Amino acid sequence: MKKIRDIAVDLLQIAFASAVFSLGVHCFISSNDIAPGGATGTAIILSRFCPIGVGTLILIVNIPLLVLGFILLNRGVMLKTLFSVALVTAFTDLAELYVPTYDASGGNGLIAAIFGGAAMGAGMGLIYSREATSGGADILTKVIGKYFPQFRLGLIQAAVDGVVVMAGFIVFGDLNGALLAAVAIFVQSIVIDRIIYGGRESRLMLIFSKNNEDIVQKIIRADHGLTILKGEGAFSREEQPVLMTAVRRHSYAKIKRIVSEIDPDAFVVTTNADEVLGLGFEKLS
């Protein structure tokens, strides 16, 4: 029963996300000749030469990539991706018939790029959070990343999007449109990250101090957990315990102040933790 409920939730969220994505594409992006990378940008470019709806062109561009994904990637993810692509196709073509568009003429292109990128990012973020993809460059990126792990996925994605943006510049002959496409991609990436990681971002701290016990007690009294790791100084070869703790962003300053008050000479390393799961944070499942 739980599995059926989870599948139903996945499909409903993917359906809603696909509608949001499609509205962003139709209302702000394709109607203003902005080609923001990936299969969507490719479809918008092709629509200049083909009397076919952008939604249908998104499906056509995705067909070889979907086949490649089903051969090389996880079938469960690809089934959800197929569902998402089908809905984006249907919603985008329906929107062309019934939904008005935003006119970016008269210097309003930046608004179109920002709102279009935000809507597309929101849709993609919600799709990603259900362990699916929006198809297109996402599939190609995953395949390349699987067989060529030495390449960074972000770099691959940027390269694919860059090629599409350049193609859009050549076809539409508008440098402003290419710059707006870059803005849409940037906004889209920010919104995706905020949806997937926004409420879960934390800070990971490694604390090296000669007053470990005092720091441990005060952090515990402040209702924060930590772990004591065994370390060894490379030069002195002396045992040096290392304190490790994960804190939410709003608690970081407090923990930093505790360490500073007890040992101003402590050595502290901090880094972003996109997601922390377990006791005191988000549930693992």
Coordinates of C-alpha atoms in Angstrom, one line a residue:
M1 CA 0.0 0.0 0.0
K2 CA 2.8 2.4 0.9
K3 CA 4.6 1.7 -2.4
I4 CA 1.4 2.4 -4.4
R5 CA 0.9 5.7 -2.4
D6 CA 4.5 6.7 -3.1
I7 CA 4.1 6.1 -6.8
A8 CA 0.9 8.1 -6.9
V9 CA 2.6 11.0 -5.1
D10 CA 5.5 10.8 -7.5
L11 CA 3.2 10.9 -10.6
L12 CA 1.0 13.7 -9.2
Q13 CA 4.0 15.9 -8.4
I14 CA 5.6 15.2 -11.8
A15 CA 2.3 16.1 -13.5
F16 CA 2.1 19.4 -11.6
A17 CA 5.8 20.1 -12.2
S18 CA 5.5 19.4 -15.9
A19 CA 2.6 21.9 -16.1
V20 CA 4.6 24.6 -14.4
F21 CA 7.6 23.9 -16.7
S22 CA 5.4 24.0 -19.8
L23 CA 3.8 27.3 -18.8
G24 CA 7.3 28.8 -18.3
V25 CA 8.4 27.6 -21.7
H26 CA 5.2 28.8 -23.5
C27 CA 4.5 32.1 -21.7
F28 CA 8.0 33.5 -21.4
I29 CA 10.6 31.5 -23.3
S30 CA 9.6 30.2 -26.7
S31 CA 7.2 33.1 -27.4
N32 CA 10.2 35.5 -27.2
D33 CA 12.7 33.4 -29.2
I34 CA 14.8 32.5 -26.1
A35 CA 16.6 29.2 -26.4
P36 CA 17.9 28.2 -23.0
G37 CA 19.8 25.1 -23.8
G38 CA 18.8 21.4 -23.7
A39 CA 16.0 19.7 -25.6
T40 CA 13.7 22.7 -24.9
G41 CA 16.1 25.2 -26.5
T42 CA 16.7 22.8 -29.4
A43 CA 12.9 22.5 -29.9
I44 CA 12.4 26.3 -29.9
I45 CA 15.1 26.7 -32.5
L46 CA 13.6 23.9 -34.7
S47 CA 10.2 25.6 -34.4
R48 CA 11.5 28.4 -36.6
F49 CA 11.8 25.9 -39.5
C50 CA 9.0 23.4 -38.7
P51 CA 5.3 24.1 -38.6
I52 CA 5.0 21.9 -35.5
G53 CA 4.2 22.8 -31.9
V54 CA 7.2 23.3 -29.5
G55 CA 5.8 20.6 -27.2
T56 CA 5.8 18.0 -30.0
L57 CA 9.3 19.1 -31.1
I58 CA 10.4 18.6 -27.4
L59 CA 9.2 15.0 -27.7
I60 CA 10.9 14.4 -31.1
V61 CA 14.2 15.8 -29.8
N62 CA 13.9 13.5 -26.7
I63 CA 13.1 10.3 -28.5
P64 CA 16.7 9.2 -29.3
L65 CA 17.8 10.3 -25.9
L66 CA 15.0 8.4 -24.2
V67 CA 16.0 5.2 -26.1
L68 CA 19.6 5.8 -25.0
G69 CA 18.5 6.3 -21.4
F70 CA 16.4 3.1 -21.3
I71 CA 19.4 1.1 -22.6
L72 CA 22.1 2.6 -20.3
L73 CA 20.3 4.1 -17.3
N74 CA 18.0 3.0 -14.4
R75 CA 14.6 1.9 -15.8
G76 CA 12.6 3.3 -12.9
V77 CA 14.1 6.8 -13.4
M78 CA 13.5 6.5 -17.2
L79 CA 9.9 5.5 -16.8
K80 CA 9.2 8.6 -14.7
T81 CA 11.2 10.6 -17.2
L82 CA 9.1 9.3 -20.1
F83 CA 6.0 10.3 -18.2
S84 CA 7.4 13.8 -17.6
V85 CA 8.4 14.3 -21.2
A86 CA 4.9 13.1 -22.4
L87 CA 3.2 15.6 -20.1
V88 CA 5.5 18.5 -21.0
T89 CA 4.7 17.8 -24.7
A90 CA 1.0 17.7 -24.1
F91 CA 0.9 20.7 -21.7
T92 CA 3.1 22.9 -24.0
D93 CA 1.0 22.2 -27.1
L94 CA -2.2 22.8 -25.2
A95 CA -0.8 26.1 -23.8
E96 CA -0.1 27.3 -27.3
L97 CA -3.8 26.9 -28.0
Y98 CA -5.3 28.4 -24.9
V99 CA -2.8 30.4 -22.8
P100 CA -1.7 33.9 -23.7
T101 CA 2.0 34.8 -23.8
Y102 CA 4.1 37.6 -22.3
D103 CA 5.3 40.1 -24.9
A104 CA 9.0 40.9 -24.2
S105 CA 9.2 43.6 -26.9
G106 CA 10.0 47.1 -25.8
G107 CA 12.9 46.1 -23.5
N108 CA 11.1 43.5 -21.4
G109 CA 13.3 40.6 -22.4
L110 CA 15.0 40.4 -19.0
I111 CA 11.6 39.9 -17.2
A112 CA 10.7 37.1 -19.6
A113 CA 14.1 35.4 -19.1
I114 CA 13.8 35.7 -15.3
F115 CA 10.2 34.5 -14.9
G116 CA 10.6 31.8 -17.6
G117 CA 13.8 30.5 -16.1
A118 CA 12.2 30.5 -12.6
A119 CA 9.1 28.6 -13.8
M120 CA 11.3 26.1 -15.7
G121 CA 13.6 25.7 -12.7
A122 CA 10.7 25.2 -10.4
G123 CA 9.3 22.5 -12.6
M124 CA 12.6 20.7 -13.0
G125 CA 13.4 20.9 -9.3
L126 CA 10.1 19.3 -8.4
I127 CA 10.7 16.6 -11.1
Y128 CA 14.2 15.9 -9.8
S129 CA 13.0 15.6 -6.2
R130 CA 10.8 12.6 -7.3
E131 CA 13.9 10.8 -8.8
A132 CA 13.0 11.6 -12.4
T133 CA 14.5 13.9 -15.0
S134 CA 13.0 16.3 -17.6
G135 CA 14.7 14.4 -20.4
G136 CA 16.9 16.0 -22.9
A137 CA 20.4 17.1 -21.8
D138 CA 19.8 15.5 -18.4
I139 CA 19.8 12.1 -20.0
L140 CA 22.9 12.8 -22.1
T141 CA 24.7 14.3 -19.0
K142 CA 23.9 11.2 -16.9
V143 CA 25.1 8.8 -19.6
I144 CA 28.4 10.7 -20.1
G145 CA 28.9 11.0 -16.4
K146 CA 28.3 7.2 -16.0
Y147 CA 30.9 6.2 -18.6
F148 CA 33.3 9.1 -18.2
P149 CA 33.3 9.9 -14.5
Q150 CA 36.4 12.1 -14.9
F151 CA 34.2 14.8 -16.4
R152 CA 32.3 17.0 -14.0
L153 CA 28.5 16.8 -14.6
G154 CA 28.1 20.6 -14.3
L155 CA 30.7 21.1 -17.0
I156 CA 29.0 18.7 -19.3
Q157 CA 25.6 20.3 -18.7
A158 CA 27.1 23.8 -19.3
A159 CA 28.8 22.6 -22.5
V160 CA 25.6 21.2 -23.9
D161 CA 23.6 24.3 -23.0
G162 CA 26.3 26.5 -24.5
V163 CA 26.1 24.7 -27.8
V164 CA 22.3 25.2 -27.9
V165 CA 22.5 28.9 -26.9
M166 CA 25.1 29.5 -29.7
A167 CA 22.8 27.7 -32.2
G168 CA 20.0 30.0 -31.1
F169 CA 22.2 33.0 -31.6
I170 CA 23.0 31.9 -35.1
V171 CA 19.4 31.0 -36.1
F172 CA 17.7 34.0 -34.5
G173 CA 20.6 36.4 -35.2
D174 CA 20.0 38.2 -31.9
L175 CA 22.8 38.6 -29.4
N176 CA 20.4 39.9 -26.9
G177 CA 18.4 36.7 -27.2
A178 CA 21.5 34.7 -26.5
L179 CA 22.3 36.7 -23.4
L180 CA 18.7 36.3 -22.2
A181 CA 19.0 32.6 -22.7
A182 CA 22.1 32.6 -20.4
V183 CA 20.1 34.6 -17.8
A184 CA 17.2 32.1 -18.0
I185 CA 19.7 29.2 -17.5
F186 CA 21.3 30.9 -14.5
V187 CA 17.9 31.6 -12.8
Q188 CA 16.8 28.1 -13.6
S189 CA 19.8 26.6 -11.9
I190 CA 19.3 28.7 -8.8
V191 CA 15.7 27.8 -8.4
I192 CA 16.4 24.1 -8.9
D193 CA 19.1 24.2 -6.1
R194 CA 16.7 26.1 -3.8
I195 CA 13.9 23.5 -4.3
I196 CA 16.1 20.5 -3.9
Y197 CA 18.5 21.8 -1.2
G198 CA 17.1 25.1 0.0
G199 CA 15.6 23.9 3.3
R200 CA 18.4 21.4 4.0
E201 CA 21.6 23.4 3.6
S202 CA 23.8 23.1 6.6
R203 CA 27.5 23.7 7.6
L204 CA 30.0 21.0 8.4
M205 CA 32.6 22.0 10.9
L206 CA 35.9 20.4 11.8
I207 CA 37.4 21.8 15.1
F208 CA 41.0 21.3 16.2
S209 CA 41.7 22.6 19.7
K210 CA 43.6 21.9 22.8
N211 CA 40.5 22.5 24.9
N212 CA 38.3 19.9 23.3
E213 CA 36.5 18.8 26.4
D214 CA 35.3 22.3 27.3
I215 CA 34.1 22.8 23.7
V216 CA 32.3 19.4 23.7
Q217 CA 30.5 20.2 26.9
K218 CA 29.4 23.6 25.9
I219 CA 28.2 22.5 22.4
I220 CA 26.2 19.6 24.0
R221 CA 24.6 22.1 26.4
A222 CA 23.7 24.2 23.4
D223 CA 21.7 21.1 22.2
H224 CA 24.0 20.3 19.3
G225 CA 25.5 16.9 18.6
L226 CA 29.1 16.2 17.5
T227 CA 31.5 13.4 16.9
I228 CA 35.1 13.0 18.2
L229 CA 37.4 11.7 15.5
K230 CA 40.9 10.4 16.2
G231 CA 43.6 12.4 14.4
E232 CA 47.3 12.6 14.5
G233 CA 49.6 15.6 13.8
A234 CA 51.7 15.1 10.7
F235 CA 54.8 16.8 12.2
S236 CA 54.5 16.1 15.9
R237 CA 53.0 12.6 15.5
E238 CA 50.9 13.3 18.6
E239 CA 47.3 12.2 18.9
Q240 CA 45.0 15.1 18.1
P241 CA 41.3 14.5 18.5
V242 CA 39.1 16.3 15.9
L243 CA 35.6 17.5 16.7
M244 CA 33.1 17.2 13.8
T245 CA 29.6 18.7 13.9
A246 CA 26.9 19.5 11.4
V247 CA 24.8 22.6 12.1
R248 CA 22.1 24.4 10.4
R249 CA 23.0 27.8 8.9
H250 CA 21.2 29.8 11.6
S251 CA 23.2 28.0 14.3
Y252 CA 26.6 28.3 12.7
A253 CA 27.4 31.7 14.3
K254 CA 26.6 30.4 17.7
I255 CA 28.9 27.3 17.5
K256 CA 31.6 29.5 16.0
R257 CA 31.3 31.9 19.0
I258 CA 31.4 29.0 21.5
V259 CA 34.7 27.8 20.0
S260 CA 36.1 31.3 19.9
E261 CA 35.3 32.0 23.5
I262 CA 36.9 28.8 24.8
D263 CA 39.9 28.7 22.5
P264 CA 40.7 31.8 20.3
D265 CA 43.6 29.8 18.8
A266 CA 41.5 26.9 17.7
F267 CA 41.8 25.8 14.0
V268 CA 38.4 25.5 12.4
V269 CA 37.5 24.2 9.0
T270 CA 33.9 24.8 7.7
T271 CA 32.3 23.8 4.4
N272 CA 28.8 23.8 3.0
A273 CA 26.8 20.6 3.4
D274 CA 24.0 20.6 0.8
E275 CA 22.0 18.0 2.7
V276 CA 22.3 16.4 6.2
L277 CA 20.0 13.5 7.0
G278 CA 19.4 11.8 10.3
L279 CA 18.7 12.7 14.0
G280 CA 18.2 16.4 14.4
F281 CA 17.9 17.0 10.6
E282 CA 15.8 15.7 7.8
K283 CA 14.6 12.1 7.9
L284 CA 16.6 9.7 5.8
S285 CA 13.5 8.3 4.0

